[in-house]
mmCIF file of C-alpha atoms in Angstrom:
data_model
loop_
_atom_site.group_PDB
_atom_site.id
_atom_site.type_symbol
_atom_site.label_atom_id
_atom_site.label_comp_id
_atom_site.label_asym_id
_atom_site.label_seq_id
_atom_site.Cartn_x
_atom_site.Cartn_y
_atom_site.Cartn_z
ATOM 1 C CA MET A 1 99.356 120.951 101.755
ATOM 2 C CA PRO A 2 96.408 122.150 99.670
ATOM 3 C CA SER A 3 94.479 119.543 97.728
ATOM 4 C CA PRO A 4 94.043 119.905 93.971
ATOM 5 C CA SER A 5 90.492 120.172 92.676
ATOM 6 C CA ALA A 6 90.587 119.723 88.877
ATOM 7 C CA PRO A 7 90.132 116.052 87.944
ATOM 8 C CA ALA A 8 93.432 115.910 86.027
ATOM 9 C CA ASP A 9 95.326 117.428 88.953
ATOM 10 C CA VAL A 10 93.707 115.072 91.473
ATOM 11 C CA VAL A 11 94.644 111.929 89.545
ATOM 12 C CA ARG A 12 98.198 113.211 88.993
ATOM 13 C CA ALA A 13 98.461 113.929 92.733
ATOM 14 C CA VAL A 14 97.503 110.326 93.554
ATOM 15 C CA ALA A 15 100.149 108.866 91.220
ATOM 16 C CA ALA A 16 102.793 111.283 92.514
ATOM 17 C CA GLY A 17 101.778 110.427 96.076
ATOM 18 C CA VAL A 18 102.215 106.708 95.416
ATOM 19 C CA SER A 19 105.661 107.485 94.002
ATOM 20 C CA LEU A 20 106.621 109.245 97.212
ATOM 21 C CA LEU A 21 105.516 106.224 99.259
ATOM 22 C CA ILE A 22 107.452 103.822 97.023
ATOM 23 C CA THR A 23 110.746 105.666 97.259
ATOM 24 C CA GLY A 24 110.783 105.166 101.012
ATOM 25 C CA SER A 25 112.263 108.623 101.597
ATOM 26 C CA LEU A 26 109.764 109.629 104.294
ATOM 27 C CA THR A 27 110.179 109.483 108.042
ATOM 28 C CA GLU A 28 107.398 107.538 109.798
ATOM 29 C CA GLN A 29 105.719 110.786 110.852
ATOM 30 C CA GLU A 30 105.909 112.135 107.276
ATOM 31 C CA ARG A 31 104.585 108.822 105.937
ATOM 32 C CA GLN A 32 101.539 108.949 108.234
ATOM 33 C CA ALA A 33 100.792 112.554 107.212
ATOM 34 C CA HIS A 34 101.234 111.624 103.561
ATOM 35 C CA LEU A 35 98.851 108.667 103.925
ATOM 36 C CA ASP A 36 96.278 111.073 105.379
ATOM 37 C CA HIS A 37 96.810 113.436 102.445
ATOM 38 C CA LEU A 38 96.452 110.648 99.873
ATOM 39 C CA ALA A 39 93.252 109.421 101.516
ATOM 40 C CA SER A 40 91.885 112.987 101.488
ATOM 41 C CA LEU A 41 91.991 112.925 97.675
ATOM 42 C CA TYR A 42 89.112 110.404 97.799
ATOM 43 C CA ALA A 43 85.482 110.886 98.815
ATOM 44 C CA GLU A 44 84.386 109.444 102.145
ATOM 45 C CA HIS A 45 82.326 106.932 100.160
ATOM 46 C CA THR A 46 84.004 105.860 96.938
ATOM 47 C CA ASP A 47 84.348 102.901 94.603
ATOM 48 C CA VAL A 48 87.925 102.068 93.661
ATOM 49 C CA ARG A 49 88.732 98.861 91.808
ATOM 50 C CA HIS A 50 91.892 97.151 90.595
ATOM 51 C CA PRO A 51 90.484 94.795 87.923
ATOM 52 C CA LEU A 52 93.894 93.320 87.027
ATOM 53 C CA ALA A 53 95.084 92.650 90.583
ATOM 54 C CA PRO A 54 96.542 89.121 90.487
ATOM 55 C CA THR A 55 95.077 88.127 93.842
ATOM 56 C CA GLY A 56 91.642 89.526 93.033
ATOM 57 C CA ASP A 57 89.856 92.827 92.783
ATOM 58 C CA ILE A 58 88.798 93.873 96.274
ATOM 59 C CA PRO A 59 86.667 97.028 96.077
ATOM 60 C CA LEU A 60 87.771 99.961 98.214
ATOM 61 C CA ARG A 61 84.605 101.744 99.310
ATOM 62 C CA THR A 62 85.625 104.198 102.022
ATOM 63 C CA ARG A 63 88.380 106.694 102.695
ATOM 64 C CA THR A 64 89.522 104.465 105.570
ATOM 65 C CA GLU A 65 89.882 101.489 103.208
ATOM 66 C CA ILE A 66 91.783 103.692 100.741
ATOM 67 C CA ARG A 67 94.199 104.817 103.466
ATOM 68 C CA ARG A 68 94.696 101.199 104.572
ATOM 69 C CA HIS A 69 95.387 100.236 100.935
ATOM 70 C CA PHE A 70 98.074 102.908 100.592
ATOM 71 C CA ALA A 71 99.507 102.039 104.017
ATOM 72 C CA GLY A 72 99.962 98.493 102.702
ATOM 73 C CA ILE A 73 102.542 99.704 100.205
ATOM 74 C CA PRO A 74 105.729 98.260 101.674
ATOM 75 C CA VAL A 75 108.482 100.612 102.718
ATOM 76 C CA GLN A 76 111.203 99.787 100.234
ATOM 77 C CA THR A 77 114.316 98.051 101.437
ATOM 78 C CA HIS A 78 115.817 98.083 97.947
ATOM 79 C CA ALA A 79 117.712 101.059 96.573
ATOM 80 C CA VAL A 80 114.965 102.872 94.659
ATOM 81 C CA ASP A 81 116.831 105.163 92.326
ATOM 82 C CA ARG A 82 113.675 106.585 90.763
ATOM 83 C CA PHE A 83 109.926 105.943 90.698
ATOM 84 C CA GLU A 84 107.737 108.509 88.979
ATOM 85 C CA PRO A 85 104.570 108.677 86.895
ATOM 86 C CA VAL A 86 105.243 109.619 83.278
ATOM 87 C CA GLY A 87 102.341 110.095 80.889
ATOM 88 C CA GLN A 88 99.328 112.190 80.153
ATOM 89 C CA VAL A 89 95.798 112.777 81.341
ATOM 90 C CA HIS A 90 93.040 112.582 78.732
ATOM 91 C CA GLU A 91 89.867 114.523 79.361
ATOM 92 C CA THR A 92 86.562 112.979 78.297
ATOM 93 C CA ALA A 93 83.137 114.273 77.252
ATOM 94 C CA ASP A 94 82.128 113.919 80.906
ATOM 95 C CA PRO A 95 83.894 116.737 82.817
ATOM 96 C CA GLU A 96 84.159 114.554 85.928
ATOM 97 C CA VAL A 97 85.947 111.685 84.150
ATOM 98 C CA VAL A 98 89.608 111.608 83.170
ATOM 99 C CA VAL A 99 91.828 108.827 81.897
ATOM 100 C CA PHE A 100 95.428 108.905 83.100
ATOM 101 C CA GLU A 101 97.569 106.894 80.700
ATOM 102 C CA PHE A 102 101.064 106.593 82.147
ATOM 103 C CA SER A 103 103.899 104.418 83.322
ATOM 104 C CA TYR A 104 105.614 104.369 86.644
ATOM 105 C CA ALA A 105 109.156 104.802 85.341
ATOM 106 C CA GLY A 106 112.011 104.034 87.630
ATOM 107 C CA ALA A 107 115.015 102.040 88.597
ATOM 108 C CA VAL A 108 115.866 99.770 91.495
ATOM 109 C CA ASN A 109 119.522 99.077 92.210
ATOM 110 C CA GLY A 110 120.326 100.547 88.795
ATOM 111 C CA SER A 111 117.885 98.282 86.903
ATOM 112 C CA PRO A 112 115.386 100.413 84.967
ATOM 113 C CA PHE A 113 111.732 99.550 84.483
ATOM 114 C CA ALA A 114 108.499 101.052 83.167
ATOM 115 C CA LEU A 115 105.221 99.777 84.606
ATOM 116 C CA PRO A 116 102.226 100.665 82.410
ATOM 117 C CA CYS A 117 99.072 101.958 84.102
ATOM 118 C CA ILE A 118 95.726 103.406 83.126
ATOM 119 C CA PHE A 119 93.474 105.043 85.701
ATOM 120 C CA VAL A 120 89.886 105.796 84.663
ATOM 121 C CA THR A 121 88.753 108.167 87.357
ATOM 122 C CA ARG A 122 85.638 110.165 88.251
ATOM 123 C CA VAL A 123 86.371 113.269 90.338
ATOM 124 C CA ARG A 124 83.510 115.228 91.865
ATOM 125 C CA ASP A 125 83.967 118.345 94.002
ATOM 126 C CA GLY A 126 87.738 117.820 94.032
ATOM 127 C CA VAL A 127 87.751 114.212 95.312
ATOM 128 C CA ILE A 128 87.733 110.825 93.632
ATOM 129 C CA VAL A 129 84.353 109.133 93.836
ATOM 130 C CA GLU A 130 85.132 106.267 91.485
ATOM 131 C CA SER A 131 88.246 104.797 89.876
ATOM 132 C CA ARG A 132 89.310 101.776 87.872
ATOM 133 C CA ASP A 133 93.067 101.365 88.185
ATOM 134 C CA TYR A 134 94.679 99.071 85.624
ATOM 135 C CA ALA A 135 98.327 98.420 86.502
ATOM 136 C CA ASP A 136 101.102 95.942 85.806
ATOM 137 C CA HIS A 137 101.158 94.195 89.191
ATOM 138 C CA VAL A 138 103.433 91.388 87.990
ATOM 139 C CA GLY A 139 105.880 93.932 86.587
ATOM 140 C CA MET A 140 105.859 95.732 89.935
ATOM 141 C CA ALA A 141 106.634 92.484 91.777
ATOM 142 C CA ARG A 142 109.418 91.775 89.293
ATOM 143 C CA ALA A 143 110.913 95.286 89.585
ATOM 144 C CA PHE A 144 111.043 95.085 93.377
ATOM 145 C CA GLY A 145 112.184 91.469 93.695
ATOM 146 C CA ARG A 146 108.822 90.271 95.030
ATOM 147 C CA LEU A 147 107.886 87.613 92.468
ATOM 148 C CA ASN A 148 108.244 84.858 95.084
ATOM 149 C CA GLU A 149 105.857 86.710 97.426
ATOM 150 C CA LEU A 150 103.355 87.082 94.593
ATOM 151 C CA ALA A 151 103.694 83.421 93.595
ATOM 152 C CA THR A 152 103.138 82.363 97.206
ATOM 153 C CA ALA A 153 100.032 84.568 97.461
ATOM 154 C CA LEU A 154 98.685 83.166 94.189
ATOM 155 C CA ALA A 155 99.349 79.585 95.280
ATOM 156 C CA ALA A 156 97.584 80.200 98.602
ATOM 157 C CA ASP A 157 94.680 81.798 96.763
ATOM 158 C CA SER A 158 94.261 78.767 94.495
ATOM 159 C CA ARG A 159 93.754 76.358 97.407
#
């Protein structure tokens, strides 16, 4: 599958790729290929941050770390009816930088949700070299019935 090169297309491809992982509709072989594709949207050396991550912002600095991050997205055991990015990309005065203002809109077991996100991303030569991803992590845990897991992680982190 060819990789997009325009900054707006690259950031949309990442969000759409996450959606595909979340729905759990891939075979294991397809999932591994998709993880490779998602990682290929990032530079070999990058700087990706999640400043609002409840358990702390751990910088992702290499394509390998990015792939590992995406591989950590759990295969859903819930009935994911829908999970898709809905929003728009804003271009900036810097042609490498775009802001993707969107929500992951979906439903799990018939319960709808919208998880707000903003990605501020620098794309150079068709790959992401830097990104700040602001997402509703608590809302995600709530939507997928993982609040207890998050609470446990937060409690362990506070010790």
